[in-house]
GROMACS .gro file of N, CA and C in nm:
model
  474
    1MET      N    1  -0.131   7.219   0.038
    1MET     CA    2  -0.180   7.103  -0.033
    1MET      C    3  -0.313   7.059   0.030
    2THR      N    4  -0.414   7.040  -0.052
    2THR     CA    5  -0.544   7.001   0.000
    2THR      C    6  -0.561   6.850  -0.011
    3THR      N    7  -0.633   6.795   0.084
    3THR     CA    8  -0.662   6.652   0.079
    3THR      C    9  -0.787   6.630  -0.003
    4PRO      N   10  -0.792   6.523  -0.079
    4PRO     CA   11  -0.911   6.498  -0.160
    4PRO      C   12  -1.032   6.468  -0.072
    5ASP      N   13  -1.146   6.513  -0.117
    5ASP     CA   14  -1.271   6.488  -0.047
    5ASP      C   15  -1.303   6.339  -0.059
    6PRO      N   16  -1.313   6.265   0.055
    6PRO     CA   17  -1.334   6.120   0.046
    6PRO      C   18  -1.466   6.082  -0.022
    7ILE      N   19  -1.569   6.161  -0.005
    7ILE     CA   20  -1.696   6.129  -0.071
    7ILE      C   21  -1.680   6.145  -0.221
    8SER      N   22  -1.616   6.250  -0.263
    8SER     CA   23  -1.592   6.272  -0.405
    8SER      C   24  -1.508   6.158  -0.462
    9GLU      N   25  -1.406   6.117  -0.390
    9GLU     CA   26  -1.320   6.008  -0.435
    9GLU      C   27  -1.397   5.877  -0.443
   10GLN      N   28  -1.485   5.852  -0.346
   10GLN     CA   29  -1.568   5.732  -0.349
   10GLN      C   30  -1.660   5.734  -0.471
   11ARG      N   31  -1.719   5.847  -0.496
   11ARG     CA   32  -1.808   5.858  -0.613
   11ARG      C   33  -1.732   5.838  -0.742
   12GLN      N   34  -1.613   5.897  -0.750
   12GLN     CA   35  -1.532   5.879  -0.870
   12GLN      C   36  -1.494   5.732  -0.888
   13GLY      N   37  -1.462   5.664  -0.778
   13GLY     CA   38  -1.429   5.523  -0.785
   13GLY      C   39  -1.547   5.440  -0.830
   14ALA      N   40  -1.665   5.470  -0.776
   14ALA     CA   41  -1.786   5.397  -0.815
   14ALA      C   42  -1.818   5.422  -0.962
   15LEU      N   43  -1.803   5.545  -1.008
   15LEU     CA   44  -1.826   5.576  -1.149
   15LEU      C   45  -1.725   5.504  -1.239
   16ALA      N   46  -1.601   5.499  -1.193
   16ALA     CA   47  -1.499   5.426  -1.270
   16ALA      C   48  -1.536   5.279  -1.280
   17LEU      N   49  -1.583   5.221  -1.169
   17LEU     CA   50  -1.625   5.081  -1.171
   17LEU      C   51  -1.741   5.062  -1.267
   18LEU      N   52  -1.839   5.150  -1.263
   18LEU     CA   53  -1.954   5.139  -1.353
   18LEU      C   54  -1.912   5.148  -1.499
   19ARG      N   55  -1.816   5.237  -1.529
   19ARG     CA   56  -1.766   5.247  -1.667
   19ARG      C   57  -1.699   5.117  -1.711
   20MET      N   58  -1.618   5.061  -1.622
   20MET     CA   59  -1.551   4.935  -1.654
   20MET      C   60  -1.654   4.824  -1.679
   21LEU      N   61  -1.755   4.818  -1.593
   21LEU     CA   62  -1.857   4.714  -1.607
   21LEU      C   63  -1.940   4.736  -1.732
   22ARG      N   64  -1.965   4.861  -1.768
   22ARG     CA   65  -2.041   4.888  -1.891
   22ARG      C   66  -1.962   4.841  -2.013
   23ASN      N   67  -1.833   4.866  -2.012
   23ASN     CA   68  -1.750   4.817  -2.123
   23ASN      C   69  -1.752   4.665  -2.130
   24LEU      N   70  -1.748   4.601  -2.013
   24LEU     CA   71  -1.755   4.455  -2.011
   24LEU      C   72  -1.892   4.407  -2.057
   25ASP      N   73  -1.999   4.480  -2.021
   25ASP     CA   74  -2.133   4.445  -2.070
   25ASP      C   75  -2.135   4.438  -2.222
   26GLN      N   76  -2.070   4.534  -2.285
   26GLN     CA   77  -2.065   4.537  -2.431
   26GLN      C   78  -1.992   4.414  -2.484
   27GLU      N   79  -1.881   4.380  -2.418
   27GLU     CA   80  -1.799   4.267  -2.463
   27GLU      C   81  -1.867   4.133  -2.445
   28ILE      N   82  -1.942   4.116  -2.335
   28ILE     CA   83  -2.003   3.986  -2.310
   28ILE      C   84  -2.145   3.975  -2.361
   29GLY      N   85  -2.193   4.079  -2.428
   29GLY     CA   86  -2.321   4.069  -2.497
   29GLY      C   87  -2.444   4.102  -2.417
   30VAL      N   88  -2.430   4.149  -2.292
   30VAL     CA   89  -2.551   4.180  -2.217
   30VAL      C   90  -2.597   4.323  -2.240
   31ARG      N   91  -2.512   4.405  -2.294
   31ARG     CA   92  -2.540   4.545  -2.325
   31ARG      C   93  -2.616   4.613  -2.213
   32HIS      N   94  -2.738   4.655  -2.238
   32HIS     CA   95  -2.814   4.731  -2.137
   32HIS      C   96  -2.923   4.645  -2.075
   33SER      N   97  -2.908   4.515  -2.078
   33SER     CA   98  -3.012   4.425  -2.030
   33SER      C   99  -2.977   4.367  -1.894
   34GLY      N  100  -3.052   4.409  -1.794
   34GLY     CA  101  -3.035   4.351  -1.663
   34GLY      C  102  -3.075   4.205  -1.660
   35ILE      N  103  -3.172   4.168  -1.743
   35ILE     CA  104  -3.216   4.029  -1.749
   35ILE      C  105  -3.104   3.942  -1.804
   36ALA      N  106  -3.039   3.987  -1.911
   36ALA     CA  107  -2.929   3.910  -1.968
   36ALA      C  108  -2.815   3.897  -1.867
   37LEU      N  109  -2.790   4.002  -1.793
   37LEU     CA  110  -2.685   3.996  -1.691
   37LEU      C  111  -2.725   3.897  -1.582
   38ASP      N  112  -2.851   3.901  -1.539
   38ASP     CA  113  -2.898   3.807  -1.436
   38ASP      C  114  -2.882   3.662  -1.483
   39VAL      N  115  -2.926   3.635  -1.604
   39VAL     CA  116  -2.920   3.498  -1.657
   39VAL      C  117  -2.775   3.456  -1.677
   40GLY      N  118  -2.691   3.544  -1.730
   40GLY     CA  119  -2.550   3.512  -1.750
   40GLY      C  120  -2.479   3.484  -1.618
   41LEU      N  121  -2.509   3.565  -1.518
   41LEU     CA  122  -2.447   3.542  -1.387
   41LEU      C  123  -2.498   3.413  -1.324
   42LEU      N  124  -2.625   3.379  -1.348
   42LEU     CA  125  -2.678   3.251  -1.299
   42LEU      C  126  -2.601   3.134  -1.360
   43LEU      N  127  -2.580   3.138  -1.491
   43LEU     CA  128  -2.504   3.032  -1.558
   43LEU      C  129  -2.359   3.030  -1.509
   44TYR      N  130  -2.302   3.147  -1.489
   44TYR     CA  131  -2.164   3.157  -1.438
   44TYR      C  132  -2.155   3.098  -1.298
   45GLU      N  133  -2.253   3.129  -1.216
   45GLU     CA  134  -2.257   3.081  -1.079
   45GLU      C  135  -2.269   2.928  -1.073
   46ARG      N  136  -2.334   2.870  -1.173
   46ARG     CA  137  -2.353   2.725  -1.178
   46ARG      C  138  -2.230   2.652  -1.231
   47SER      N  139  -2.123   2.723  -1.257
   47SER     CA  140  -1.994   2.665  -1.297
   47SER      C  141  -2.002   2.565  -1.412
   48GLY      N  142  -2.056   2.607  -1.522
   48GLY     CA  143  -2.058   2.522  -1.640
   48GLY      C  144  -2.176   2.430  -1.652
   49ALA      N  145  -2.263   2.425  -1.553
   49ALA     CA  146  -2.382   2.340  -1.563
   49ALA      C  147  -2.479   2.400  -1.664
   50ALA      N  148  -2.535   2.315  -1.747
   50ALA     CA  149  -2.632   2.361  -1.846
   50ALA      C  150  -2.770   2.365  -1.782
   51LEU      N  151  -2.846   2.469  -1.813
   51LEU     CA  152  -2.982   2.484  -1.761
   51LEU      C  153  -3.080   2.500  -1.875
   52SER      N  154  -3.197   2.440  -1.861
   52SER     CA  155  -3.302   2.456  -1.960
   52SER      C  156  -3.374   2.589  -1.936
   53VAL      N  157  -3.453   2.630  -2.032
   53VAL     CA  158  -3.531   2.753  -2.017
   53VAL      C  159  -3.623   2.740  -1.895
   54LYS      N  160  -3.685   2.623  -1.880
   54LYS     CA  161  -3.775   2.601  -1.766
   54LYS      C  162  -3.701   2.617  -1.633
   55GLU      N  163  -3.580   2.564  -1.625
   55GLU     CA  164  -3.500   2.575  -1.502
   55GLU      C  165  -3.460   2.720  -1.476
   56ILE      N  166  -3.422   2.790  -1.583
   56ILE     CA  167  -3.384   2.932  -1.569
   56ILE      C  168  -3.504   3.013  -1.523
   57CYS      N  169  -3.621   2.984  -1.581
   57CYS     CA  170  -3.744   3.055  -1.541
   57CYS      C  171  -3.774   3.031  -1.393
   58ALA      N  172  -3.760   2.907  -1.348
   58ALA     CA  173  -3.788   2.874  -1.209
   58ALA      C  174  -3.693   2.946  -1.114
   59LEU      N  175  -3.567   2.961  -1.154
   59LEU     CA  176  -3.467   3.023  -1.068
   59LEU      C  177  -3.471   3.176  -1.070
   60THR      N  178  -3.516   3.233  -1.182
   60THR     CA  179  -3.514   3.378  -1.196
   60THR      C  180  -3.651   3.444  -1.190
   61ARG      N  181  -3.755   3.365  -1.213
   61ARG     CA  182  -3.893   3.413  -1.220
   61ARG      C  183  -3.920   3.500  -1.343
   62TYR      N  184  -3.834   3.492  -1.443
   62TYR     CA  185  -3.862   3.556  -1.571
   62TYR      C  186  -3.947   3.461  -1.654
   63SER      N  187  -4.024   3.514  -1.747
   63SER     CA  188  -4.110   3.431  -1.829
   63SER      C  189  -4.029   3.354  -1.933
   64GLY      N  190  -4.087   3.245  -1.983
   64GLY     CA  191  -4.021   3.164  -2.085
   64GLY      C  192  -3.984   3.242  -2.209
   65PRO      N  193  -4.078   3.320  -2.267
   65PRO     CA  194  -4.042   3.398  -2.386
   65PRO      C  195  -3.930   3.498  -2.360
   66THR      N  196  -3.929   3.557  -2.242
   66THR     CA  197  -3.823   3.653  -2.208
   66THR      C  198  -3.688   3.581  -2.202
   67VAL      N  199  -3.684   3.467  -2.137
   67VAL     CA  200  -3.559   3.391  -2.124
   67VAL      C  201  -3.513   3.344  -2.262
   68ARG      N  202  -3.605   3.297  -2.346
   68ARG     CA  203  -3.566   3.252  -2.481
   68ARG      C  204  -3.507   3.366  -2.562
   69LEU      N  205  -3.566   3.485  -2.552
   69LEU     CA  206  -3.513   3.602  -2.624
   69LEU      C  207  -3.372   3.635  -2.575
   70VAL      N  208  -3.354   3.637  -2.444
   70VAL     CA  209  -3.223   3.668  -2.386
   70VAL      C  210  -3.121   3.563  -2.427
   71MET      N  211  -3.161   3.436  -2.425
   71MET     CA  212  -3.067   3.330  -2.461
   71MET      C  213  -3.028   3.341  -2.608
   72SER      N  214  -3.122   3.378  -2.694
   72SER     CA  215  -3.086   3.392  -2.836
   72SER      C  216  -2.987   3.508  -2.854
   73ARG      N  217  -3.004   3.616  -2.778
   73ARG     CA  218  -2.910   3.729  -2.788
   73ARG      C  219  -2.772   3.692  -2.733
   74LEU      N  220  -2.769   3.620  -2.622
   74LEU     CA  221  -2.641   3.577  -2.566
   74LEU      C  222  -2.573   3.476  -2.658
   75ALA      N  223  -2.653   3.390  -2.722
   75ALA     CA  224  -2.596   3.293  -2.817
   75ALA      C  225  -2.539   3.364  -2.938
   76LYS      N  226  -2.610   3.466  -2.986
   76LYS     CA  227  -2.563   3.544  -3.100
   76LYS      C  228  -2.431   3.614  -3.068
   77ALA      N  229  -2.416   3.656  -2.943
   77ALA     CA  230  -2.293   3.722  -2.899
   77ALA      C  231  -2.182   3.620  -2.871
   78GLY      N  232  -2.215   3.491  -2.878
   78GLY     CA  233  -2.115   3.386  -2.855
   78GLY      C  234  -2.087   3.359  -2.709
   79MET      N  235  -2.175   3.404  -2.621
   79MET     CA  236  -2.152   3.387  -2.478
   79MET      C  237  -2.213   3.259  -2.423
   80VAL      N  238  -2.318   3.207  -2.488
   80VAL     CA  239  -2.378   3.081  -2.445
   80VAL      C  240  -2.390   2.989  -2.565
   81GLY      N  241  -2.396   2.861  -2.537
   81GLY     CA  242  -2.417   2.761  -2.640
   81GLY      C  243  -2.524   2.665  -2.594
   82THR      N  244  -2.579   2.591  -2.688
   82THR     CA  245  -2.684   2.494  -2.654
   82THR      C  246  -2.622   2.357  -2.629
   83VAL      N  247  -2.687   2.285  -2.540
   83VAL     CA  248  -2.642   2.153  -2.500
   83VAL      C  249  -2.765   2.062  -2.498
   84PRO      N  250  -2.759   1.942  -2.559
   84PRO     CA  251  -2.873   1.851  -2.549
   84PRO      C  252  -2.902   1.819  -2.402
   85HIS      N  253  -3.030   1.813  -2.369
   85HIS     CA  254  -3.067   1.799  -2.228
   85HIS      C  255  -3.187   1.705  -2.214
   86GLY      N  256  -3.171   1.584  -2.260
   86GLY     CA  257  -3.278   1.486  -2.246
   86GLY      C  258  -3.394   1.510  -2.341
   87GLY      N  259  -3.409   1.428  -2.438
   87GLY     CA  260  -3.521   1.440  -2.532
   87GLY      C  261  -3.509   1.563  -2.619
   88ARG      N  262  -3.618   1.636  -2.628
   88ARG     CA  263  -3.621   1.754  -2.714
   88ARG      C  264  -3.584   1.882  -2.640
   89THR      N  265  -3.559   1.873  -2.512
   89THR     CA  266  -3.527   1.991  -2.433
   89THR      C  267  -3.385   2.037  -2.464
   90THR      N  268  -3.369   2.167  -2.480
   90THR     CA  269  -3.238   2.226  -2.501
   90THR      C  270  -3.197   2.298  -2.374
   91ALA      N  271  -3.073   2.283  -2.339
   91ALA     CA  272  -3.018   2.354  -2.224
   91ALA      C  273  -2.910   2.449  -2.273
   92TYR      N  274  -2.880   2.546  -2.191
   92TYR     CA  275  -2.782   2.649  -2.226
   92TYR      C  276  -2.670   2.650  -2.122
   93ALA      N  277  -2.550   2.670  -2.171
   93ALA     CA  278  -2.433   2.683  -2.084
   93ALA      C  279  -2.343   2.791  -2.140
   94LEU      N  280  -2.263   2.851  -2.053
   94LEU     CA  281  -2.168   2.952  -2.099
   94LEU      C  282  -2.060   2.887  -2.185
   95THR      N  283  -2.020   2.958  -2.288
   95THR     CA  284  -1.906   2.915  -2.369
   95THR      C  285  -1.778   2.959  -2.298
   96GLU      N  286  -1.664   2.923  -2.353
   96GLU     CA  287  -1.537   2.968  -2.295
   96GLU      C  288  -1.530   3.120  -2.295
   97ALA      N  289  -1.579   3.182  -2.402
   97ALA     CA  290  -1.579   3.329  -2.409
   97ALA      C  291  -1.672   3.388  -2.303
   98GLY      N  292  -1.783   3.322  -2.278
   98GLY     CA  293  -1.877   3.368  -2.176
   98GLY      C  294  -1.817   3.359  -2.037
   99VAL      N  295  -1.750   3.248  -2.008
   99VAL     CA  296  -1.685   3.232  -1.878
   99VAL      C  297  -1.576   3.339  -1.861
  100ALA      N  298  -1.497   3.361  -1.965
  100ALA     CA  299  -1.391   3.462  -1.958
  100ALA      C  300  -1.450   3.601  -1.937
  101GLY      N  301  -1.561   3.630  -2.004
  101GLY     CA  302  -1.626   3.761  -1.988
  101GLY      C  303  -1.674   3.783  -1.846
  102PHE      N  304  -1.739   3.682  -1.789
  102PHE     CA  305  -1.788   3.697  -1.653
  102PHE      C  306  -1.674   3.691  -1.552
  103ASP      N  307  -1.565   3.619  -1.583
  103ASP     CA  308  -1.445   3.625  -1.498
  103ASP      C  309  -1.395   3.769  -1.491
  104GLY      N  310  -1.393   3.837  -1.605
  104GLY     CA  311  -1.351   3.976  -1.610
  104GLY      C  312  -1.442   4.066  -1.528
  105TYR      N  313  -1.570   4.039  -1.534
  105TYR     CA  314  -1.668   4.117  -1.458
  105TYR      C  315  -1.639   4.105  -1.308
  106ILE      N  316  -1.622   3.982  -1.262
  106ILE     CA  317  -1.595   3.958  -1.120
  106ILE      C  318  -1.459   4.018  -1.081
  107ALA      N  319  -1.361   4.007  -1.169
  107ALA     CA  320  -1.227   4.062  -1.140
  107ALA      C  321  -1.233   4.213  -1.120
  108ARG      N  322  -1.311   4.284  -1.201
  108ARG     CA  323  -1.320   4.429  -1.188
  108ARG      C  324  -1.383   4.467  -1.055
  109ILE      N  325  -1.486   4.395  -1.014
  109ILE     CA  326  -1.550   4.423  -0.885
  109ILE      C  327  -1.452   4.395  -0.772
  110TRP      N  328  -1.377   4.285  -0.782
  110TRP     CA  329  -1.278   4.249  -0.681
  110TRP      C  330  -1.169   4.357  -0.673
  111GLU      N  331  -1.121   4.403  -0.789
  111GLU     CA  332  -1.018   4.509  -0.792
  111GLU      C  333  -1.069   4.635  -0.724
  112PHE      N  334  -1.195   4.667  -0.746
  112PHE     CA  335  -1.254   4.785  -0.684
  112PHE      C  336  -1.253   4.770  -0.532
  113GLY      N  337  -1.297   4.654  -0.483
  113GLY     CA  338  -1.298   4.630  -0.339
  113GLY      C  339  -1.159   4.638  -0.278
  114LEU      N  340  -1.059   4.582  -0.346
  114LEU     CA  341  -0.922   4.589  -0.297
  114LEU      C  342  -0.871   4.733  -0.296
  115ALA      N  343  -0.905   4.809  -0.399
  115ALA     CA  344  -0.861   4.949  -0.404
  115ALA      C  345  -0.922   5.028  -0.289
  116VAL      N  346  -1.047   5.002  -0.257
  116VAL     CA  347  -1.112   5.071  -0.145
  116VAL      C  348  -1.043   5.031  -0.015
  117ALA      N  349  -1.021   4.900   0.004
  117ALA     CA  350  -0.960   4.852   0.128
  117ALA      C  351  -0.818   4.905   0.148
  118LYS      N  352  -0.743   4.918   0.040
  118LYS     CA  353  -0.605   4.964   0.050
  118LYS      C  354  -0.593   5.116   0.043
  119GLY      N  355  -0.703   5.186   0.019
  119GLY     CA  356  -0.698   5.331   0.005
  119GLY      C  357  -0.633   5.375  -0.124
  120GLU      N  358  -0.642   5.293  -0.228
  120GLU     CA  359  -0.580   5.322  -0.357
  120GLU      C  360  -0.683   5.365  -0.461
  121MET      N  361  -0.784   5.436  -0.417
  121MET     CA  362  -0.890   5.475  -0.509
  121MET      C  363  -0.840   5.561  -0.625
  122PRO      N  364  -0.751   5.660  -0.603
  122PRO     CA  365  -0.705   5.739  -0.718
  122PRO      C  366  -0.639   5.653  -0.826
  123ARG      N  367  -0.562   5.551  -0.786
  123ARG     CA  368  -0.497   5.463  -0.883
  123ARG      C  369  -0.603   5.384  -0.960
  124PHE      N  370  -0.706   5.337  -0.891
  124PHE     CA  371  -0.814   5.264  -0.956
  124PHE      C  372  -0.887   5.354  -1.055
  125ILE      N  373  -0.913   5.477  -1.014
  125ILE     CA  374  -0.985   5.572  -1.100
  125ILE      C  375  -0.903   5.599  -1.226
  126ALA      N  376  -0.772   5.617  -1.209
  126ALA     CA  377  -0.686   5.643  -1.325
  126ALA      C  378  -0.684   5.522  -1.419
  127ALA      N  379  -0.686   5.401  -1.363
  127ALA     CA  380  -0.683   5.280  -1.445
  127ALA      C  381  -0.813   5.263  -1.523
  128ALA      N  382  -0.922   5.321  -1.471
  128ALA     CA  383  -1.052   5.306  -1.536
  128ALA      C  384  -1.095   5.434  -1.606
  129ALA      N  385  -0.997   5.512  -1.651
  129ALA     CA  386  -1.030   5.638  -1.717
  129ALA      C  387  -1.132   5.615  -1.828
  130ALA      N  388  -1.224   5.708  -1.838
  130ALA     CA  389  -1.333   5.694  -1.934
  130ALA      C  390  -1.279   5.686  -2.076
  131GLY      N  391  -1.321   5.585  -2.145
  131GLY     CA  392  -1.287   5.569  -2.286
  131GLY      C  393  -1.405   5.612  -2.371
  132PRO      N  394  -1.400   5.588  -2.498
  132PRO     CA  395  -1.513   5.625  -2.582
  132PRO      C  396  -1.635   5.543  -2.546
  133ASP      N  397  -1.751   5.605  -2.558
  133ASP     CA  398  -1.877   5.536  -2.531
  133ASP      C  399  -1.907   5.446  -2.649
  134ARG      N  400  -1.892   5.313  -2.629
  134ARG     CA  401  -1.911   5.220  -2.739
  134ARG      C  402  -2.058   5.188  -2.762
  135GLY      N  403  -2.146   5.244  -2.679
  135GLY     CA  404  -2.288   5.217  -2.695
  135GLY      C  405  -2.350   5.302  -2.804
  136ARG      N  406  -2.282   5.408  -2.849
  136ARG     CA  407  -2.337   5.498  -2.948
  136ARG      C  408  -2.234   5.521  -3.057
  137ARG      N  409  -2.276   5.505  -3.181
  137ARG     CA  410  -2.185   5.527  -3.293
  137ARG      C  411  -2.155   5.675  -3.303
  138SER      N  412  -2.030   5.709  -3.330
  138SER     CA  413  -1.992   5.850  -3.336
  138SER      C  414  -2.046   5.920  -3.460
  139ASP      N  415  -2.078   5.842  -3.566
  139ASP     CA  416  -2.128   5.904  -3.687
  139ASP      C  417  -2.279   5.923  -3.686
  140ARG      N  418  -2.345   5.887  -3.576
  140ARG     CA  419  -2.490   5.898  -3.569
  140ARG      C  420  -2.531   6.036  -3.522
  141ARG      N  421  -2.624   6.095  -3.594
  141ARG     CA  422  -2.670   6.230  -3.558
  141ARG      C  423  -2.773   6.221  -3.446
  142SER      N  424  -2.783   6.328  -3.367
  142SER     CA  425  -2.881   6.331  -3.258
  142SER      C  426  -3.022   6.343  -3.317
  143ALA      N  427  -3.122   6.312  -3.236
  143ALA     CA  428  -3.261   6.318  -3.281
  143ALA      C  429  -3.298   6.459  -3.327
  144GLN      N  430  -3.252   6.560  -3.255
  144GLN     CA  431  -3.282   6.698  -3.294
  144GLN      C  432  -3.223   6.730  -3.431
  145ASP      N  433  -3.100   6.686  -3.456
  145ASP     CA  434  -3.036   6.712  -3.584
  145ASP      C  435  -3.105   6.637  -3.698
  146ARG      N  436  -3.147   6.516  -3.673
  146ARG     CA  437  -3.213   6.437  -3.779
  146ARG      C  438  -3.345   6.497  -3.822
  147HIS      N  439  -3.414   6.561  -3.728
  147HIS     CA  440  -3.548   6.612  -3.759
  147HIS      C  441  -3.552   6.764  -3.776
  148GLU      N  442  -3.435   6.823  -3.785
  148GLU     CA  443  -3.428   6.968  -3.801
  148GLU      C  444  -3.493   7.008  -3.933
  149GLY      N  445  -3.578   7.107  -3.927
  149GLY     CA  446  -3.643   7.157  -4.048
  149GLY      C  447  -3.765   7.076  -4.091
  150ALA      N  448  -3.799   6.971  -4.020
  150ALA     CA  449  -3.916   6.891  -4.056
  150ALA      C  450  -4.043   6.967  -4.018
  151PRO      N  451  -4.151   6.947  -4.095
  151PRO     CA  452  -4.277   7.016  -4.059
  151PRO      C  453  -4.331   6.959  -3.929
  152PRO      N  454  -4.409   7.036  -3.856
  152PRO     CA  455  -4.466   6.985  -3.731
  152PRO      C  456  -4.558   6.867  -3.757
  153ALA      N  457  -4.573   6.781  -3.658
  153ALA     CA  458  -4.658   6.664  -3.674
  153ALA      C  459  -4.803   6.700  -3.693
  154ARG      N  460  -4.850   6.805  -3.625
  154ARG     CA  461  -4.988   6.851  -3.639
  154ARG      C  462  -4.986   7.001  -3.662
  155GLU      N  463  -5.079   7.045  -3.740
  155GLU     CA  464  -5.095   7.189  -3.759
  155GLU      C  465  -5.174   7.244  -3.641
  156ALA      N  466  -5.144   7.362  -3.601
  156ALA     CA  467  -5.216   7.425  -3.489
  156ALA      C  468  -5.362   7.446  -3.528
  157ALA      N  469  -5.451   7.427  -3.432
  157ALA     CA  470  -5.596   7.446  -3.458
  157ALA      C  471  -5.624   7.594  -3.479
  158ASP      N  472  -5.707   7.623  -3.579
  158ASP     CA  473  -5.739   7.764  -3.609
  158ASP      C  474  -5.848   7.816  -3.521
   0.00000   0.00000   0.00000
């Protein structure tokens, strides 16, 4: 009987964690946006406090237009809501769904740490078995297939 390679097991555990977090990214609306994740975690860290775009910009150093775009995407996903914030200023706070989503994110990271500490990495890996990639529709053809048989963009110079 051979013992599993600890480096391989660590890598498998880290990949399992990344898969779990990617699935959670899809659920909480941050998808492939590190900025949305940063802003969402900032709101989560503030425990329900509403922040204006100006406050978020000051804390993250992202530009106002970038923060507004991210907030509109998170609002569309139902993860943040608007809150009146003195005069015409709008502030944003996580909704119940947003808090639950980020609770899940933190829980997965915590479970990973516990699995490492207890030496239960194989059990963690099995629990995080790769599911379907929800980032790509299965009925979508690849770029090569879509453009198969198309004429070249430029004719060769004679």
